[in-house]
Amino acid sequence: MATLPGSLLPGSIVQEPTNYRRSPEISEFERVTYPFDARDSAAPASGAKADTQPVEELRISHSGDYLPSFVGDWYHRIHLIPARIDLGNVISPVERRLEVWNAYLEAHTLNAIEATATDGLTLSGPPQPPLDFGPLQTRLYRFTASSRGAPLIDARYTFRFASGLVAVLPVTGRRVVVFGIRPNWAAGITERLEWLTEVLEAHDGTEQRIRLRQMPRRGFEYGFLLEGQDARVLDHLLFAWGGRTYCLPVWTDIAYLAEEVRAGATALQVQDAANSDYHPGGMAVLWRSVLDNEAVQVLSVAGNTLTLNLALGRSWPAGTQVFPARLARLDGQTAVRRPTDTIAEGRCRFTVEDLTAPAVSEPGPAYQGYRIFDWPPDRSEDLEDNWQRKLAVLDHGTGVRGYDDESGTAQMGRRLAWLLPDRSQVSRFRAWLAARAGRANPAWLPTFESDLVVTRPVATADSGLTVRNVGYSHFVAGHPQRRDLVLRTTAGVFYRRVTGADELSADEELISLDAPLGVTVAPAQFLQISWLELARLDQDAVELFWETDQVARLQLSTRTLSS
Amino acid sequence: MAFETGTATDYRDLLERFRAFLTKNPALVAANQQWTELRWISTDAGQQLLLRAPGLAGAEEIYCGIRSYSNPTSGYYMWDLIGSIGFNPANGFTDQPGALTGWLPMMSLWNAAMPYWFVASGRRAVVVTKVSTLYEAAYLGLILPYATPGQYPYPLFIGGSMTGQRGRNYSTTGPNHRHFVDPGDDGQNNGNTAAMLRGPSGAWLPFQNVAYSSGEYRYDNARIVWPTIYSYLGNLREAPDGTYVLTPLVLTQWNSGSDHDLFGELDGVYHVSGFNNAAENLIKVGGVDHLVVQNVYRTSVRDYWALRLA
């Protein structure tokens, strides 16, 4: 124990003043006389310190427990990161990184990696087991899946450690094969979109429509004509993969590589991507021949640039065809005719498996709560109207037959056809069809006929039209299903509702409108006056017939509703 | 991993013993987790020790340093604690690559005998020492992050007992003289604290529970240590069966009332209730002793923590 020298500083004499608050008995001080007696003052006194440091503590033992925390989630276990690998559709070699982390604070030895169902899969990187994992040590493995191998990937990797620890990595995925059999354009390609609607019709003809499918089903049908090597490839493509999912190029949405794209590139330049079937997460096919093609996955689409999620495995020369692609399955039988021993001719029908929601847009002016579809049909084939009544016939066989017109109105069905001359028009029409969703959603549809003929000029403030007598006031007189007009004039297009009609003479009648036209229009300026009908499609399935990769035809039947 | 206790004759002897412990302790050497001495300078003015820890698997490089100095006139005997991401022999103590800048976490010691407890693994070392009847502590090395080694590879934490310059003597009382388990600031510069973490972004992040201005817990602070920030910790007792609950110390970032980030927890360091408890008690969990330590001079129920002596 250390002994340190110390001293006390001298103090001064304490000389208190008289304190009157003290009792006289104890405040009597004796006067100090000079010189001091040494005993009267505190002299500096020196002392020694006995160092007691360090101080011993009284130690008590307790028992305790740890409060669990996130540390238990992170540590004291073996982590495989990611915990499972879903390869999705393997259309080209895929590489993933696998991290094996010994999150124990002590070392563990990896004894073996047991693998099952690993056709076409490889795990590489660190040395073969037995392999020591130090405390908190992490090792990176490279996991690759080639596009050759079993069609369904369902593999398991079991990491067995010496201490009995086991970590399991499930790997799932599918392999996709490109159906590179190109169409024979002589017969075009049919694209089919199928919505599903339940229509509940009431006694009076009004109806409730319930949309049953969120996304339309989609299918393609086309013919092919192959010769030689290609025909033989077709055989084996059908033989091996007929029951599985193909990667089907959307043959109608063709684009070309303007210049060579080298191996390792992660972007492709295409044409008219906006009107093609590319979408993020979807696929594209680079195509040169039935066997010489490659499927790639599209990460994002910006303008005409497709960004791929993996670099291209090889170079593709300028002029290579590029198609968007869909996962599709062969539907029904595929009949192949063999005119000679090297020629194969047939048709194949596909249903698309990776559906995406189509773009929805509804052009045209709004009118009375719905949009007007003002897209004149193609009359290269005759349009056709058909008139139906919800007419119940009561026939007991013995007496007079009775009739009951249940709804009291005619239902007008129409068959209309359109010719869409380019891809942007097809896209617009497709978006309008998506807005209809089959039979679900109605729109205003003009009859596209010349239904009325104006006989006198219409002044700015006139709220009526004088037309040639067609018996409107006599027969129809503002019936809810026939009271809206589209007036096509050289001064503009007007949409008006008829509020009344009067027969002026045997030749003329006056149609009153809900609002004046606002301009003066002479009879000769009227180009066409058609009735507007609130109508829905009378079919859930729509077929787009592609004559070429630009031109498509389609035919729709419609049916009026009471507005 | 390795543990040593004893009595050092003064602050310089303590550093020499710590240096010998980290580089030569048989348990560390046996596990191949002994630390490498990168620089050792010992002059009358002070000592300087720079170290590299190997990690648990020997695959890491963790850089820490300590320097000692004194001012007998003002009566302080200090350790400065530092961490960096590398070592350059040409650079000084504070100029190492990626080193902690500003006021370093410190330990305020004295020039007399001190009992000490050293605990170390290949990842981190903790020092507890008793000066008079109060305790000083330091933490040098990695925490256990709530992340994989790939996500957060270098969670270096440098914790001490004192920060800033509002008094350096071991007898200083105030929020600048608190252990890293429940750190405070010195009110001069908001970044000054004895608890610094190298964050996932590579920036040094200060953690503070107590404001200097009011001496109160500040719940508005961006980075805090849980659970020592918690208001009602002073009401915490032992469990009904008499055992004590050791709560991990979690480094937390407060983004909003409902959004907190948790960086991870200190390795082998826990909060424990001070109820019926006192410094240097031993709490046994699963056969391993944990030393109860008080926060410098504080002895209220909330001011205790425990250090795993293994």
mmCIF file of N, CA and C in Angstrom, chain A residues 23-86:
data_model
loop_
_atom_site.group_PDB
_atom_site.id
_atom_site.type_symbol
_atom_site.label_atom_id
_atom_site.label_comp_id
_atom_site.label_asym_id
_atom_site.label_seq_id
_atom_site.Cartn_x
_atom_site.Cartn_y
_atom_site.Cartn_z
ATOM 1 N N SER A 23 -26.446 33.727 24.118
ATOM 2 C CA SER A 23 -26.681 33.981 25.538
ATOM 3 C C SER A 23 -25.373 34.486 26.140
ATOM 4 N N PRO A 24 -25.486 35.385 27.105
ATOM 5 C CA PRO A 24 -24.290 35.985 27.704
ATOM 6 C C PRO A 24 -23.375 34.907 28.278
ATOM 7 N N GLU A 25 -23.993 33.782 28.696
ATOM 8 C CA GLU A 25 -23.165 32.785 29.361
ATOM 9 C C GLU A 25 -22.143 32.177 28.420
ATOM 10 N N ILE A 26 -22.555 32.011 27.139
ATOM 11 C CA ILE A 26 -21.593 31.333 26.273
ATOM 12 C C ILE A 26 -20.888 32.286 25.322
ATOM 13 N N SER A 27 -21.244 33.569 25.321
ATOM 14 C CA SER A 27 -20.576 34.471 24.387
ATOM 15 C C SER A 27 -19.438 35.248 25.069
ATOM 16 N N GLU A 28 -19.110 34.829 26.265
ATOM 17 C CA GLU A 28 -17.983 35.497 26.917
ATOM 18 C C GLU A 28 -16.681 34.893 26.404
ATOM 19 N N PHE A 29 -16.024 35.638 25.522
ATOM 20 C CA PHE A 29 -14.743 35.174 25.011
ATOM 21 C C PHE A 29 -13.616 35.852 25.787
ATOM 22 N N GLU A 30 -12.626 35.132 25.914
ATOM 23 C CA GLU A 30 -11.453 35.738 26.527
ATOM 24 C C GLU A 30 -10.641 36.459 25.470
ATOM 25 N N ARG A 31 -10.182 37.653 25.744
ATOM 26 C CA ARG A 31 -9.376 38.413 24.809
ATOM 27 C C ARG A 31 -8.050 37.722 24.580
ATOM 28 N N VAL A 32 -7.685 37.735 23.280
ATOM 29 C CA VAL A 32 -6.393 37.137 22.965
ATOM 30 C C VAL A 32 -5.350 38.240 23.049
ATOM 31 N N THR A 33 -4.363 37.954 23.728
ATOM 32 C CA THR A 33 -3.327 38.986 23.873
ATOM 33 C C THR A 33 -2.138 38.639 23.025
ATOM 34 N N TYR A 34 -1.482 39.653 22.562
ATOM 35 C CA TYR A 34 -0.306 39.486 21.722
ATOM 36 C C TYR A 34 0.907 39.393 22.587
ATOM 37 N N PRO A 35 1.892 38.621 22.279
ATOM 38 C CA PRO A 35 1.971 37.616 21.223
ATOM 39 C C PRO A 35 1.164 36.361 21.543
ATOM 40 N N PHE A 36 0.846 35.722 20.421
ATOM 41 C CA PHE A 36 0.036 34.503 20.557
ATOM 42 C C PHE A 36 0.789 33.424 21.279
ATOM 43 N N ASP A 37 0.034 32.685 21.956
ATOM 44 C CA ASP A 37 0.552 31.406 22.410
ATOM 45 C C ASP A 37 0.438 30.443 21.235
ATOM 46 N N ALA A 38 1.429 29.666 21.045
ATOM 47 C CA ALA A 38 1.398 28.739 19.911
ATOM 48 C C ALA A 38 0.143 27.884 19.915
ATOM 49 N N ARG A 39 -0.406 27.602 21.098
ATOM 50 C CA ARG A 39 -1.590 26.764 21.177
ATOM 51 C C ARG A 39 -2.835 27.488 20.719
ATOM 52 N N ASP A 40 -2.760 28.863 20.632
ATOM 53 C CA ASP A 40 -3.934 29.631 20.226
ATOM 54 C C ASP A 40 -4.187 29.556 18.725
ATOM 55 N N SER A 41 -3.228 29.237 17.952
ATOM 56 C CA SER A 41 -3.481 29.159 16.497
ATOM 57 C C SER A 41 -3.243 27.739 16.013
ATOM 58 N N ALA A 42 -3.925 27.382 14.835
ATOM 59 C CA ALA A 42 -3.732 26.055 14.257
ATOM 60 C C ALA A 42 -2.486 26.075 13.402
ATOM 61 N N ALA A 43 -1.493 25.350 13.816
ATOM 62 C CA ALA A 43 -0.252 25.335 13.060
ATOM 63 C C ALA A 43 -0.401 24.358 11.894
ATOM 64 N N PRO A 44 0.328 24.556 10.744
ATOM 65 C CA PRO A 44 0.291 23.574 9.669
ATOM 66 C C PRO A 44 0.708 22.215 10.218
ATOM 67 N N ALA A 45 -0.137 21.245 9.982
ATOM 68 C CA ALA A 45 0.159 19.905 10.500
ATOM 69 C C ALA A 45 0.301 18.956 9.339
ATOM 70 N N SER A 46 1.286 18.164 9.275
ATOM 71 C CA SER A 46 1.463 17.226 8.168
ATOM 72 C C SER A 46 0.899 15.869 8.552
ATOM 73 N N GLY A 47 0.454 15.101 7.508
ATOM 74 C CA GLY A 47 -0.114 13.769 7.783
ATOM 75 C C GLY A 47 0.211 12.816 6.659
ATOM 76 N N ALA A 48 -0.024 11.599 6.814
ATOM 77 C CA ALA A 48 0.239 10.579 5.810
ATOM 78 C C ALA A 48 -1.079 9.962 5.355
ATOM 79 N N LYS A 49 -1.202 9.669 4.013
ATOM 80 C CA LYS A 49 -2.420 9.041 3.474
ATOM 81 C C LYS A 49 -2.184 7.547 3.354
ATOM 82 N N ALA A 50 -3.064 6.817 3.937
ATOM 83 C CA ALA A 50 -3.029 5.371 3.734
ATOM 84 C C ALA A 50 -3.922 5.054 2.546
ATOM 85 N N ASP A 51 -3.326 4.695 1.406
ATOM 86 C CA ASP A 51 -4.104 4.473 0.172
ATOM 87 C C ASP A 51 -4.848 3.147 0.251
ATOM 88 N N THR A 52 -6.149 3.247 0.233
ATOM 89 C CA THR A 52 -6.959 2.033 0.303
ATOM 90 C C THR A 52 -7.367 1.545 -1.088
ATOM 91 N N GLN A 53 -6.885 2.204 -2.160
ATOM 92 C CA GLN A 53 -7.281 1.834 -3.506
ATOM 93 C C GLN A 53 -6.550 0.587 -3.968
ATOM 94 N N PRO A 54 -7.087 -0.237 -4.762
ATOM 95 C CA PRO A 54 -8.493 -0.194 -5.173
ATOM 96 C C PRO A 54 -9.419 -0.759 -4.094
ATOM 97 N N VAL A 55 -10.576 -0.238 -4.104
ATOM 98 C CA VAL A 55 -11.554 -0.655 -3.108
ATOM 99 C C VAL A 55 -12.142 -1.998 -3.522
ATOM 100 N N GLU A 56 -12.186 -2.910 -2.616
ATOM 101 C CA GLU A 56 -12.842 -4.199 -2.899
ATOM 102 C C GLU A 56 -14.350 -4.005 -2.807
ATOM 103 N N GLU A 57 -15.075 -4.576 -3.748
ATOM 104 C CA GLU A 57 -16.540 -4.496 -3.669
ATOM 105 C C GLU A 57 -17.069 -5.791 -3.069
ATOM 106 N N LEU A 58 -18.231 -5.678 -2.504
ATOM 107 C CA LEU A 58 -18.929 -6.887 -2.054
ATOM 108 C C LEU A 58 -19.617 -7.475 -3.272
ATOM 109 N N ARG A 59 -19.203 -8.616 -3.669
ATOM 110 C CA ARG A 59 -19.761 -9.150 -4.924
ATOM 111 C C ARG A 59 -20.831 -10.172 -4.623
ATOM 112 N N ILE A 60 -21.971 -10.011 -5.243
ATOM 113 C CA ILE A 60 -23.072 -10.960 -5.080
ATOM 114 C C ILE A 60 -23.308 -11.613 -6.425
ATOM 115 N N SER A 61 -23.574 -12.886 -6.421
ATOM 116 C CA SER A 61 -23.887 -13.582 -7.668
ATOM 117 C C SER A 61 -25.388 -13.674 -7.872
ATOM 118 N N HIS A 62 -25.805 -13.418 -9.084
ATOM 119 C CA HIS A 62 -27.207 -13.597 -9.455
ATOM 120 C C HIS A 62 -27.234 -14.519 -10.660
ATOM 121 N N SER A 63 -28.409 -15.017 -10.952
ATOM 122 C CA SER A 63 -28.541 -15.699 -12.236
ATOM 123 C C SER A 63 -29.399 -14.829 -13.141
ATOM 124 N N GLY A 64 -29.271 -15.046 -14.421
ATOM 125 C CA GLY A 64 -29.990 -14.184 -15.359
ATOM 126 C C GLY A 64 -30.330 -14.909 -16.640
ATOM 127 N N ASP A 65 -30.987 -14.176 -17.526
ATOM 128 C CA ASP A 65 -31.373 -14.695 -18.837
ATOM 129 C C ASP A 65 -31.295 -13.578 -19.846
ATOM 130 N N TYR A 66 -31.064 -13.959 -21.088
ATOM 131 C CA TYR A 66 -31.059 -12.944 -22.136
ATOM 132 C C TYR A 66 -32.473 -12.671 -22.607
ATOM 133 N N LEU A 67 -32.755 -11.418 -22.874
ATOM 134 C CA LEU A 67 -34.019 -11.071 -23.526
ATOM 135 C C LEU A 67 -33.854 -11.382 -25.017
ATOM 136 N N PRO A 68 -34.748 -12.176 -25.593
ATOM 137 C CA PRO A 68 -34.595 -12.473 -27.031
ATOM 138 C C PRO A 68 -34.698 -11.193 -27.862
ATOM 139 N N SER A 69 -33.959 -11.154 -28.943
ATOM 140 C CA SER A 69 -34.023 -9.977 -29.813
ATOM 141 C C SER A 69 -33.835 -10.449 -31.253
ATOM 142 N N PHE A 70 -33.719 -9.486 -32.143
ATOM 143 C CA PHE A 70 -33.538 -9.826 -33.561
ATOM 144 C C PHE A 70 -32.270 -10.639 -33.786
ATOM 145 N N VAL A 71 -31.386 -10.584 -32.823
ATOM 146 C CA VAL A 71 -30.127 -11.301 -33.009
ATOM 147 C C VAL A 71 -30.396 -12.789 -33.239
ATOM 148 N N GLY A 72 -31.508 -13.265 -32.654
ATOM 149 C CA GLY A 72 -31.856 -14.668 -32.853
ATOM 150 C C GLY A 72 -32.318 -14.957 -34.275
ATOM 151 N N ASP A 73 -32.833 -13.916 -34.932
ATOM 152 C CA ASP A 73 -33.250 -14.107 -36.328
ATOM 153 C C ASP A 73 -32.051 -14.123 -37.264
ATOM 154 N N TRP A 74 -31.045 -13.358 -36.883
ATOM 155 C CA TRP A 74 -29.903 -13.210 -37.784
ATOM 156 C C TRP A 74 -28.797 -14.206 -37.481
ATOM 157 N N TYR A 75 -28.582 -14.457 -36.189
ATOM 158 C CA TYR A 75 -27.401 -15.235 -35.824
ATOM 159 C C TYR A 75 -27.802 -16.616 -35.318
ATOM 160 N N HIS A 76 -26.797 -17.450 -35.096
ATOM 161 C CA HIS A 76 -26.968 -18.805 -34.586
ATOM 162 C C HIS A 76 -27.816 -19.643 -35.535
ATOM 163 N N ARG A 77 -27.554 -19.542 -36.787
ATOM 164 C CA ARG A 77 -28.220 -20.350 -37.807
ATOM 165 C C ARG A 77 -27.409 -20.271 -39.107
ATOM 166 N N ILE A 78 -27.763 -21.153 -40.043
ATOM 167 C CA ILE A 78 -27.121 -21.106 -41.363
ATOM 168 C C ILE A 78 -28.105 -20.412 -42.301
ATOM 169 N N HIS A 79 -27.632 -19.377 -42.977
ATOM 170 C CA HIS A 79 -28.490 -18.678 -43.925
ATOM 171 C C HIS A 79 -28.119 -19.043 -45.357
ATOM 172 N N LEU A 80 -29.126 -19.316 -46.156
ATOM 173 C CA LEU A 80 -28.939 -19.376 -47.599
ATOM 174 C C LEU A 80 -29.651 -18.162 -48.156
ATOM 175 N N ILE A 81 -28.941 -17.356 -48.885
ATOM 176 C CA ILE A 81 -29.538 -16.127 -49.395
ATOM 177 C C ILE A 81 -29.400 -16.105 -50.903
ATOM 178 N N PRO A 82 -30.458 -16.140 -51.685
ATOM 179 C CA PRO A 82 -31.847 -16.183 -51.257
ATOM 180 C C PRO A 82 -32.223 -17.562 -50.704
ATOM 181 N N ALA A 83 -33.302 -17.593 -49.936
ATOM 182 C CA ALA A 83 -33.712 -18.833 -49.302
ATOM 183 C C ALA A 83 -34.309 -19.798 -50.305
ATOM 184 N N ARG A 84 -34.836 -19.285 -51.409
ATOM 185 C CA ARG A 84 -35.295 -20.151 -52.483
ATOM 186 C C ARG A 84 -35.079 -19.409 -53.790
ATOM 187 N N ILE A 85 -34.890 -20.169 -54.839
ATOM 188 C CA ILE A 85 -34.652 -19.539 -56.132
ATOM 189 C C ILE A 85 -35.785 -19.934 -57.056
ATOM 190 N N ASP A 86 -36.484 -18.938 -57.542
ATOM 191 C CA ASP A 86 -37.511 -19.189 -58.546
ATOM 192 C C ASP A 86 -36.987 -18.629 -59.865
#
